[in-house]
PDB file of C-alpha atoms in Angstrom:
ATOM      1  CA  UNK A   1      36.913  13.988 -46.736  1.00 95.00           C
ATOM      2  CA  UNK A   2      37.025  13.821 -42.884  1.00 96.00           C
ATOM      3  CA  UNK A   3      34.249  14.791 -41.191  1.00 97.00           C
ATOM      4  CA  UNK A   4      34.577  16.467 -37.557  1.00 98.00           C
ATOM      5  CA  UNK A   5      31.595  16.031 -35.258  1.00 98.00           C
ATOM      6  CA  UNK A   6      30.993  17.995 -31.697  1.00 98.00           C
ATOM      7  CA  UNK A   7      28.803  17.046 -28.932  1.00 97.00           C
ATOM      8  CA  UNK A   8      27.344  18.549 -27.627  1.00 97.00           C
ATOM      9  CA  UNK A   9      25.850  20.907 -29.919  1.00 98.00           C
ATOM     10  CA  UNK A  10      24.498  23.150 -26.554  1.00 98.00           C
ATOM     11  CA  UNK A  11      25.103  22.720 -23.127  1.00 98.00           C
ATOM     12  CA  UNK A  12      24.216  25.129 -19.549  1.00 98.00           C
ATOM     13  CA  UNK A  13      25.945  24.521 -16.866  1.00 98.00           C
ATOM     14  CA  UNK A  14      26.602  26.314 -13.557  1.00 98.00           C
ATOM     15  CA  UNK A  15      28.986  28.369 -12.424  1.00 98.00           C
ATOM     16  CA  UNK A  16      32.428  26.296 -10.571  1.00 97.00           C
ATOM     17  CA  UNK A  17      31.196  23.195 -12.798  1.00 98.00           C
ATOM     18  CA  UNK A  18      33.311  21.166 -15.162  1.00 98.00           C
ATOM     19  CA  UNK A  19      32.261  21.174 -18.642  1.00 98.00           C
ATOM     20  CA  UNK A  20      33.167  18.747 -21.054  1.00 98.00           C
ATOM     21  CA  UNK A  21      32.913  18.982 -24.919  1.00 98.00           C
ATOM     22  CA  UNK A  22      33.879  16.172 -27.566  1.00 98.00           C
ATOM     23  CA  UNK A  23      34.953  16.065 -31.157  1.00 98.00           C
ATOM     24  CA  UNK A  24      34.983  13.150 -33.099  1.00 98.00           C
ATOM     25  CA  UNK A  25      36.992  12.370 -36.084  1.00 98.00           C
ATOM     26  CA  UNK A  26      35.173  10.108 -38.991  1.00 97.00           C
ATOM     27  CA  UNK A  27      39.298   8.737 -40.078  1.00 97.00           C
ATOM     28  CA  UNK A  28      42.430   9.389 -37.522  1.00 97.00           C
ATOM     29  CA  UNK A  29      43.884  12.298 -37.432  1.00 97.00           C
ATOM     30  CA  UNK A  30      46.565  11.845 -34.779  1.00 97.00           C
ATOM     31  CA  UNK A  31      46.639  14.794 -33.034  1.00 97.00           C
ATOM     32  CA  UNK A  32      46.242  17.507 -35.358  1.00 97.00           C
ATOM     33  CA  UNK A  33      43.145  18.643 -33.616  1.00 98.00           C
ATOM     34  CA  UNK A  34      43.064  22.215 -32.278  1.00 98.00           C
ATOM     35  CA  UNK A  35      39.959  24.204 -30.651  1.00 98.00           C
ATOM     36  CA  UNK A  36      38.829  27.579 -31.058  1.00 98.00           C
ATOM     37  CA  UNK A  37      36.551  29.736 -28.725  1.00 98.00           C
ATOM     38  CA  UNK A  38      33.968  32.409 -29.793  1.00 98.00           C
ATOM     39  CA  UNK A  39      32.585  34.960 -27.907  1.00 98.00           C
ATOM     40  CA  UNK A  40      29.261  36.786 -29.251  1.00 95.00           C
ATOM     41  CA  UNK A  41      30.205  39.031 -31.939  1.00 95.00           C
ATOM     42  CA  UNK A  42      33.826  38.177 -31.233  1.00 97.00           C
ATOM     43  CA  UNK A  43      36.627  37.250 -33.235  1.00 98.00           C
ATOM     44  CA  UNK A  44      37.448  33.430 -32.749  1.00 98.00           C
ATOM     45  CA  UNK A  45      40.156  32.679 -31.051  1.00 98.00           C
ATOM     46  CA  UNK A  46      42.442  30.154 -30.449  1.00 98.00           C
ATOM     47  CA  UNK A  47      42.650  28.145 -27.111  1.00 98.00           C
ATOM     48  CA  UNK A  48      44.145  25.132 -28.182  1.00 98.00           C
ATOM     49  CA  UNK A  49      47.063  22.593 -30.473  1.00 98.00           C
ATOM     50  CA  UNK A  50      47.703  19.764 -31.222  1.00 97.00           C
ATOM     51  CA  UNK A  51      45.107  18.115 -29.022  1.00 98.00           C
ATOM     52  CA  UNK A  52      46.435  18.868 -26.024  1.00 98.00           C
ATOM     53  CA  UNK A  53      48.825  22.117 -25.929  1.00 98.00           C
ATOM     54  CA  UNK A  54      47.689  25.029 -24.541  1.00 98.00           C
ATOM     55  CA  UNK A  55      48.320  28.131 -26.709  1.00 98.00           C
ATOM     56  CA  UNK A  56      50.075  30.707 -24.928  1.00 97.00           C
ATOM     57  CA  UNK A  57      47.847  33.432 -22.266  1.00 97.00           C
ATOM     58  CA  UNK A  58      44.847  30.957 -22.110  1.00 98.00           C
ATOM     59  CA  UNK A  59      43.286  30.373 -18.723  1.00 97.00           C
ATOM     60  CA  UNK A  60      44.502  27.061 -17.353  1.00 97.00           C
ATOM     61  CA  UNK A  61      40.831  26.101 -16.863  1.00 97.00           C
ATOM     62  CA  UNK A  62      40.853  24.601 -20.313  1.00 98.00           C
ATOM     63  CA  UNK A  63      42.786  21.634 -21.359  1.00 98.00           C
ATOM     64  CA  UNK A  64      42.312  19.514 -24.886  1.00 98.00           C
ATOM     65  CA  UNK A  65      43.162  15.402 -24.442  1.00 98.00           C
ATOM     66  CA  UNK A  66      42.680  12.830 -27.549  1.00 98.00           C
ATOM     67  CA  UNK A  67      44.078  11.652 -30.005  1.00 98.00           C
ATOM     68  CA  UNK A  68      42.956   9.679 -33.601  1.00 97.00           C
ATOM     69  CA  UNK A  69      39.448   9.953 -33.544  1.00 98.00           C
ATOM     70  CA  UNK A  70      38.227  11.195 -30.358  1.00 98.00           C
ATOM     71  CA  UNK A  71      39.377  14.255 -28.609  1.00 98.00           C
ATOM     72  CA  UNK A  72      37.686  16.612 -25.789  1.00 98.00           C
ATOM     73  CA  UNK A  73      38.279  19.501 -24.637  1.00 98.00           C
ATOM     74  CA  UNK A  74      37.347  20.238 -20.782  1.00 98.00           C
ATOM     75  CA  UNK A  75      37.050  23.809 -18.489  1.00 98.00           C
ATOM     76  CA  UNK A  76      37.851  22.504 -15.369  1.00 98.00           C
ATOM     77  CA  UNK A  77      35.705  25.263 -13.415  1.00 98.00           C
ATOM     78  CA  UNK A  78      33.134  27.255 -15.698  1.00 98.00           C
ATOM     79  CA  UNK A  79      32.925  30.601 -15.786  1.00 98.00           C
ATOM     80  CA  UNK A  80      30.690  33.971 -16.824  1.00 97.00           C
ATOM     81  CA  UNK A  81      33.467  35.261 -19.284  1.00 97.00           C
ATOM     82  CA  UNK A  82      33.476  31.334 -20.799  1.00 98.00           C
ATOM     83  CA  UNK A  83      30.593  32.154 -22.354  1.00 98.00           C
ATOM     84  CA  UNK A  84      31.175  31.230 -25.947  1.00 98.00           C
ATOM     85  CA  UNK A  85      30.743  28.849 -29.227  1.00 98.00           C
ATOM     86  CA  UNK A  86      33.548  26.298 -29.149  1.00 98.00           C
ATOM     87  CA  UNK A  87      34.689  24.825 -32.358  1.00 98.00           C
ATOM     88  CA  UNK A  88      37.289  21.763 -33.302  1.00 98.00           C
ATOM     89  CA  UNK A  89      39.010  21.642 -36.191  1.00 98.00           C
ATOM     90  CA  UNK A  90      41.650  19.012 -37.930  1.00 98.00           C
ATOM     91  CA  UNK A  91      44.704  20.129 -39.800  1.00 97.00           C
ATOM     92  CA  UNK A  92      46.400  16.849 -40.628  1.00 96.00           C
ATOM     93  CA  UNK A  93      45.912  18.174 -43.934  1.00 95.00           C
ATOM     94  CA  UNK A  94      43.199  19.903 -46.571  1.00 95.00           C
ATOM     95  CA  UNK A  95      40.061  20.863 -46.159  1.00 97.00           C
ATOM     96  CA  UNK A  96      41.054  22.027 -42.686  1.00 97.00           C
ATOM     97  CA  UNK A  97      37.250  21.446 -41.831  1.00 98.00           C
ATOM     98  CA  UNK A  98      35.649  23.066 -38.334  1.00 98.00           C
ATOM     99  CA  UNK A  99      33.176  20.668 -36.343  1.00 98.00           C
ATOM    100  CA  UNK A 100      29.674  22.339 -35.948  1.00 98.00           C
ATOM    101  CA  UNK A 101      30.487  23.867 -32.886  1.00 98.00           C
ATOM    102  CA  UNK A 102      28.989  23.740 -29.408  1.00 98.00           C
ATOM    103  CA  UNK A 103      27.508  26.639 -27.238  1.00 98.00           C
ATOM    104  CA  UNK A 104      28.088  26.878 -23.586  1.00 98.00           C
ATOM    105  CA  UNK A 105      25.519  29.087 -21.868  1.00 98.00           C
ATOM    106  CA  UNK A 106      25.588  29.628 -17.851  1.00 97.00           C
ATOM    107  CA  UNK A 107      22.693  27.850 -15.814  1.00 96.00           C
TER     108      UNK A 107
ATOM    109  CA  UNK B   1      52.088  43.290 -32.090  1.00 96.00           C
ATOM    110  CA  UNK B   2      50.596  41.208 -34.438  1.00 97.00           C
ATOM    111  CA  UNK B   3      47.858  42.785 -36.788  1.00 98.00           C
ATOM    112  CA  UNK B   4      45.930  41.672 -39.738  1.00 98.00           C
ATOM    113  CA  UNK B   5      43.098  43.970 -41.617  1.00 98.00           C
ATOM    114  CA  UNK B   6      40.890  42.770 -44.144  1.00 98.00           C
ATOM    115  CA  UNK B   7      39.130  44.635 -46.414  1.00 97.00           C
ATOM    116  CA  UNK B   8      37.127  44.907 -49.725  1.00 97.00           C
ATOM    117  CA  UNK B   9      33.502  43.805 -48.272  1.00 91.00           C
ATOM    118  CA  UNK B  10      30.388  45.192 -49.535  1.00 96.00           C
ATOM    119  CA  UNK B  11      27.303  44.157 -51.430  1.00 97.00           C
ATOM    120  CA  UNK B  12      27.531  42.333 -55.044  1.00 98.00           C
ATOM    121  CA  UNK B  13      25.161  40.778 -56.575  1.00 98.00           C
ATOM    122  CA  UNK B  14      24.887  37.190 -58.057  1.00 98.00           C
ATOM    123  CA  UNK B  15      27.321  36.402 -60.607  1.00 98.00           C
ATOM    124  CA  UNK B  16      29.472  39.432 -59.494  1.00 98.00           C
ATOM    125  CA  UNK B  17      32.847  39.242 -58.292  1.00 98.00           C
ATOM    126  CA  UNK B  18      34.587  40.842 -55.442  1.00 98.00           C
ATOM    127  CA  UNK B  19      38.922  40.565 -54.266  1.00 98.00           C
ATOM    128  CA  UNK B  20      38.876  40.899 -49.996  1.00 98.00           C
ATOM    129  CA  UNK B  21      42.375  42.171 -49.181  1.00 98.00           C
ATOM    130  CA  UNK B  22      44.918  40.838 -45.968  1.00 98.00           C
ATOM    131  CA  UNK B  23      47.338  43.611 -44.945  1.00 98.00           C
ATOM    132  CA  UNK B  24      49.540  42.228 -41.800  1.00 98.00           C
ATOM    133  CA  UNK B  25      52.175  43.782 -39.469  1.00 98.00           C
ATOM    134  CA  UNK B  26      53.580  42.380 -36.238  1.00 97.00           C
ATOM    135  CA  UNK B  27      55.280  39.415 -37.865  1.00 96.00           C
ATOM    136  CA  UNK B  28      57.853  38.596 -40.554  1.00 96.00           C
ATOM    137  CA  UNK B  29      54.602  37.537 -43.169  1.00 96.00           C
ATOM    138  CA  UNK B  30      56.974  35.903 -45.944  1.00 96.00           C
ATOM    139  CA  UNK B  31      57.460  33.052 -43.187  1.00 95.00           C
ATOM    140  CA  UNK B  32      53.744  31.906 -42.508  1.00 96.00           C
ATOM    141  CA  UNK B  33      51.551  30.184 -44.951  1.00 96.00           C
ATOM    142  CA  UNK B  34      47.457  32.241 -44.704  1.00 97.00           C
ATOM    143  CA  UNK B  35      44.000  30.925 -44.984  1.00 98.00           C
ATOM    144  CA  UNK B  36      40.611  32.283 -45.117  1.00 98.00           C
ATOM    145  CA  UNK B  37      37.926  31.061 -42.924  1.00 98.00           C
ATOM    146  CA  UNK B  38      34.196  32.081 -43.569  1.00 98.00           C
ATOM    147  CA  UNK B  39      31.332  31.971 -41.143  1.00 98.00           C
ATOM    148  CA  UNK B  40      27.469  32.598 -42.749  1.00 98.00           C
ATOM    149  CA  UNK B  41      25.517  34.999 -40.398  1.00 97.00           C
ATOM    150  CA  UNK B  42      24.688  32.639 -37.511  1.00 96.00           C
ATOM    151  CA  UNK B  43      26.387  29.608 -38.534  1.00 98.00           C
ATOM    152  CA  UNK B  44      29.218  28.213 -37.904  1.00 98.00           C
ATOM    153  CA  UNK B  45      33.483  28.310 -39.391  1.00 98.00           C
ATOM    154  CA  UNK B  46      33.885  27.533 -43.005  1.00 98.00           C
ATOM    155  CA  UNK B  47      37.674  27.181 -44.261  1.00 98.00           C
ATOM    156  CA  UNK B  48      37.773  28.266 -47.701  1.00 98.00           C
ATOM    157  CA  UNK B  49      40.801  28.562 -48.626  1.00 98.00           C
ATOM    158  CA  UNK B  50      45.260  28.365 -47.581  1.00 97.00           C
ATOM    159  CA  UNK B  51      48.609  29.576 -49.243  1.00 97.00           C
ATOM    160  CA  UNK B  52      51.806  28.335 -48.411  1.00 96.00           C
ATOM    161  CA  UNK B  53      54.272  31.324 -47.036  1.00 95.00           C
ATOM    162  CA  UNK B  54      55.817  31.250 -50.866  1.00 95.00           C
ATOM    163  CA  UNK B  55      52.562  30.515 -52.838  1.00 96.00           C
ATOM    164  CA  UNK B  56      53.994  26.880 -53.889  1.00 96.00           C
ATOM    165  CA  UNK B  57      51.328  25.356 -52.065  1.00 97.00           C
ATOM    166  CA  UNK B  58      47.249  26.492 -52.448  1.00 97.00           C
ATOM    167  CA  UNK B  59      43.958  24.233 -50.842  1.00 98.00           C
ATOM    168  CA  UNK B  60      40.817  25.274 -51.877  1.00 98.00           C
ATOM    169  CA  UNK B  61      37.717  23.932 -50.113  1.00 98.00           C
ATOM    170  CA  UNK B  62      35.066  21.859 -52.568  1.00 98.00           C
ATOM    171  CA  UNK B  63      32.484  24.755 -52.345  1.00 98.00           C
ATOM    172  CA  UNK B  64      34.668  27.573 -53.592  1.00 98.00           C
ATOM    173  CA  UNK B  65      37.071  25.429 -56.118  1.00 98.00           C
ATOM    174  CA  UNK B  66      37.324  27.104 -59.475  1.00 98.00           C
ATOM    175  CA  UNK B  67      35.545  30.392 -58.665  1.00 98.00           C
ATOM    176  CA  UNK B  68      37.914  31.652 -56.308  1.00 98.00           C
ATOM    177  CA  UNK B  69      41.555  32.013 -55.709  1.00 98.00           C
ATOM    178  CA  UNK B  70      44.104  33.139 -53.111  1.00 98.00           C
ATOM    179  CA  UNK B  71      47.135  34.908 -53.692  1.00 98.00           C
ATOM    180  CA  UNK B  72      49.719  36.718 -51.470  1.00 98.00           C
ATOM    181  CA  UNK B  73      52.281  39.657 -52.085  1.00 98.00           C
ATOM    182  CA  UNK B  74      55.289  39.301 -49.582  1.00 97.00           C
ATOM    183  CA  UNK B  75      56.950  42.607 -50.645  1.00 97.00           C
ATOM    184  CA  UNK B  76      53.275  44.049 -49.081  1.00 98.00           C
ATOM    185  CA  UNK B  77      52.323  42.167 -46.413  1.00 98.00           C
ATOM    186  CA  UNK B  78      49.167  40.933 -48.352  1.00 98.00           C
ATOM    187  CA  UNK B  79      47.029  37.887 -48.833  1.00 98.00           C
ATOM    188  CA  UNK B  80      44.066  38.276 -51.206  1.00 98.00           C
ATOM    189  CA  UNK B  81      41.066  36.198 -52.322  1.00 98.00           C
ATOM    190  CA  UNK B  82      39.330  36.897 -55.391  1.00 98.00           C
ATOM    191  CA  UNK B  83      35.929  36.009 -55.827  1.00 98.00           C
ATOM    192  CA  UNK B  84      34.217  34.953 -58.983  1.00 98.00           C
ATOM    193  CA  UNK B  85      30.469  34.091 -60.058  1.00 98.00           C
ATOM    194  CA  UNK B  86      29.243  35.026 -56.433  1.00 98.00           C
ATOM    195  CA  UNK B  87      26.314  32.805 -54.959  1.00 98.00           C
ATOM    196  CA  UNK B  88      24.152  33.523 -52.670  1.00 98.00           C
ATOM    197  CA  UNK B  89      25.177  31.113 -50.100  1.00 98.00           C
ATOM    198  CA  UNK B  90      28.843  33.364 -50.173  1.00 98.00           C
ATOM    199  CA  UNK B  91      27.260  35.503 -48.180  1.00 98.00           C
ATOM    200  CA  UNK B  92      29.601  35.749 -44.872  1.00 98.00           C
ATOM    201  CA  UNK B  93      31.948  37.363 -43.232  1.00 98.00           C
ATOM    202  CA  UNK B  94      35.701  36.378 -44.705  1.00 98.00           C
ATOM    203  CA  UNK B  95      38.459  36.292 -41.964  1.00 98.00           C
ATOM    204  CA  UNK B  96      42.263  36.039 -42.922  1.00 98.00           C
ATOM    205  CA  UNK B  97      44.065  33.784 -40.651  1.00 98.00           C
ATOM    206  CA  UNK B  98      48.123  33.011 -39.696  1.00 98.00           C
ATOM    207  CA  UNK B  99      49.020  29.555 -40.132  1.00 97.00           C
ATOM    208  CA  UNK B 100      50.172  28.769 -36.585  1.00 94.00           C
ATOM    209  CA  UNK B 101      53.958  26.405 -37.488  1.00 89.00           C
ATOM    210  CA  UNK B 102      56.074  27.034 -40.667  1.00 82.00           C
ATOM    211  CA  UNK B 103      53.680  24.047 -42.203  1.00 86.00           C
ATOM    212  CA  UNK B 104      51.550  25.717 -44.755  1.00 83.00           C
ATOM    213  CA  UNK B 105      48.727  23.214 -43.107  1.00 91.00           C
ATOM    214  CA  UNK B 106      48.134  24.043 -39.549  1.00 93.00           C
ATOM    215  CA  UNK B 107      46.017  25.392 -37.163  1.00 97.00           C
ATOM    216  CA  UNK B 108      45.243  29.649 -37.120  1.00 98.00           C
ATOM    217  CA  UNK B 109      46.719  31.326 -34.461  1.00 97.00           C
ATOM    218  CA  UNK B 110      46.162  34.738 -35.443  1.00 98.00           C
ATOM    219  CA  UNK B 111      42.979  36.180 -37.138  1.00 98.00           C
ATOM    220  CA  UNK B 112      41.800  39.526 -38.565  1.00 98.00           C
ATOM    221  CA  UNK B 113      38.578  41.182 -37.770  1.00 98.00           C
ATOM    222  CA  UNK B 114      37.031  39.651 -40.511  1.00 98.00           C
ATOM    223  CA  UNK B 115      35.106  41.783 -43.698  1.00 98.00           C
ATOM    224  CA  UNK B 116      31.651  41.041 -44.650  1.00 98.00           C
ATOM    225  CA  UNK B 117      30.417  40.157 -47.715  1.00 98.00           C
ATOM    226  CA  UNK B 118      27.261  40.124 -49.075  1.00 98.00           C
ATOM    227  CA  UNK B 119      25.748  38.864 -52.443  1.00 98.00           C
ATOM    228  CA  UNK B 120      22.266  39.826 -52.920  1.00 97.00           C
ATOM    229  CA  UNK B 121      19.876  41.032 -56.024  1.00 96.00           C
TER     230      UNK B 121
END
């Protein structure tokens, strides 16, 4: 099976910065990647398709690039409410596994 | 809007089974294949488990195969997921999720609020 793999696993960063988070792919999966976000105690939800599409009523701070193997996605300009666990996950086909997830804390 | 409302959580213990229910309104359900996603307490998404929108088509993930099964009722709006010879490591809380395209393998674009269960002695 494929294995997804995030990094980082935690990050802080300051308000107004750009934050960065990558998901790796152990076979290509073209670009049947999509991310999630999760708040604390929240429902996860989902920010992003096929790599790169933004699913609809998400800020336009995030944006998902990649394709194959590696994929990121990237808040252009952090902010309080973006406080969350991020997760990747393939659906080229079954198991539909998650990545580990990375947590984004404010500085 | 688009709703969807597990339930059938609760405490079982080892070896004991339990069936989570999926009602969902909002959305013309007989279209859209389901899943289940699990997530331990403090760890991270587990898929466990998808359904094609006219049950022709069923994934199970490796740590749930042949103990439990999904299963859907279009004429009520329902996915289910019965769970056999409960482990401890089931413990989690069980969220029913849309299948985002008409693909029964995609990503989930809608979620319910998710039903804990927990298998302890």
């Amino acid at each position: 099976d494929i294995q997804m793999t995030q990094s980082p696993s935690s990050l802080s960063a300051s308000v107004g910065d750009r934050v960065t988070i990558t998901c790796r792919a152990s076979q290509g999966i073209s670009n049947y990647l999509a991310w999630y976000q999760q708040k604390p105690g929240k429902v996860p939800k989902l920010l992003v398709y096929a790599a790169s599409a933004l699913q609809s009523g998400v800020s336009s701070r995030f944006s998902g690039s990649g394709s194959g193997t590696d994929f990121t996605l990237t808040i252009s300009s952090l902010q309080p409410e973006d406080v969350a666990i991020y997760y990747c996950q393939k659906y080229d086909s079954a198991p539909l596994t998650f990545g580990g997830g990375t947590k984004v804390e404010i500085k | 809007e688009v709703q969807l409302v597990e339930s059938g959580g609760g405490l079982v213990k080892p070896g004991g089974s339990v069936r989570l229910s999926c009602v969902v309104s909002g959305f013309t359900f007989s279209s859209y294949g389901m899943n289940w996603v699990r997530q331990a307490p403090g760890m991270g998404l587990e898929w466990v488990a998808l359904i094609s929108s006219g049950s022709s088509y069923i994934k199970y993930a490796d740590s749930v195969k042949g103990r439990f099964t999904i299963s859907r009722d279009n004429a009520r709006n329902s996915v289910f997921l019965q769970m056999n010879s409960l482990r401890v490591e089931d413990t989690a809380v069980y969220y029913c999720a849309r299948a985002g395209t008409a693909l029964p393998v995609a990503f989930f674009d809608y979620w319910g609020q998710g039903a804990l269960v927990t298998v302890s002695s």
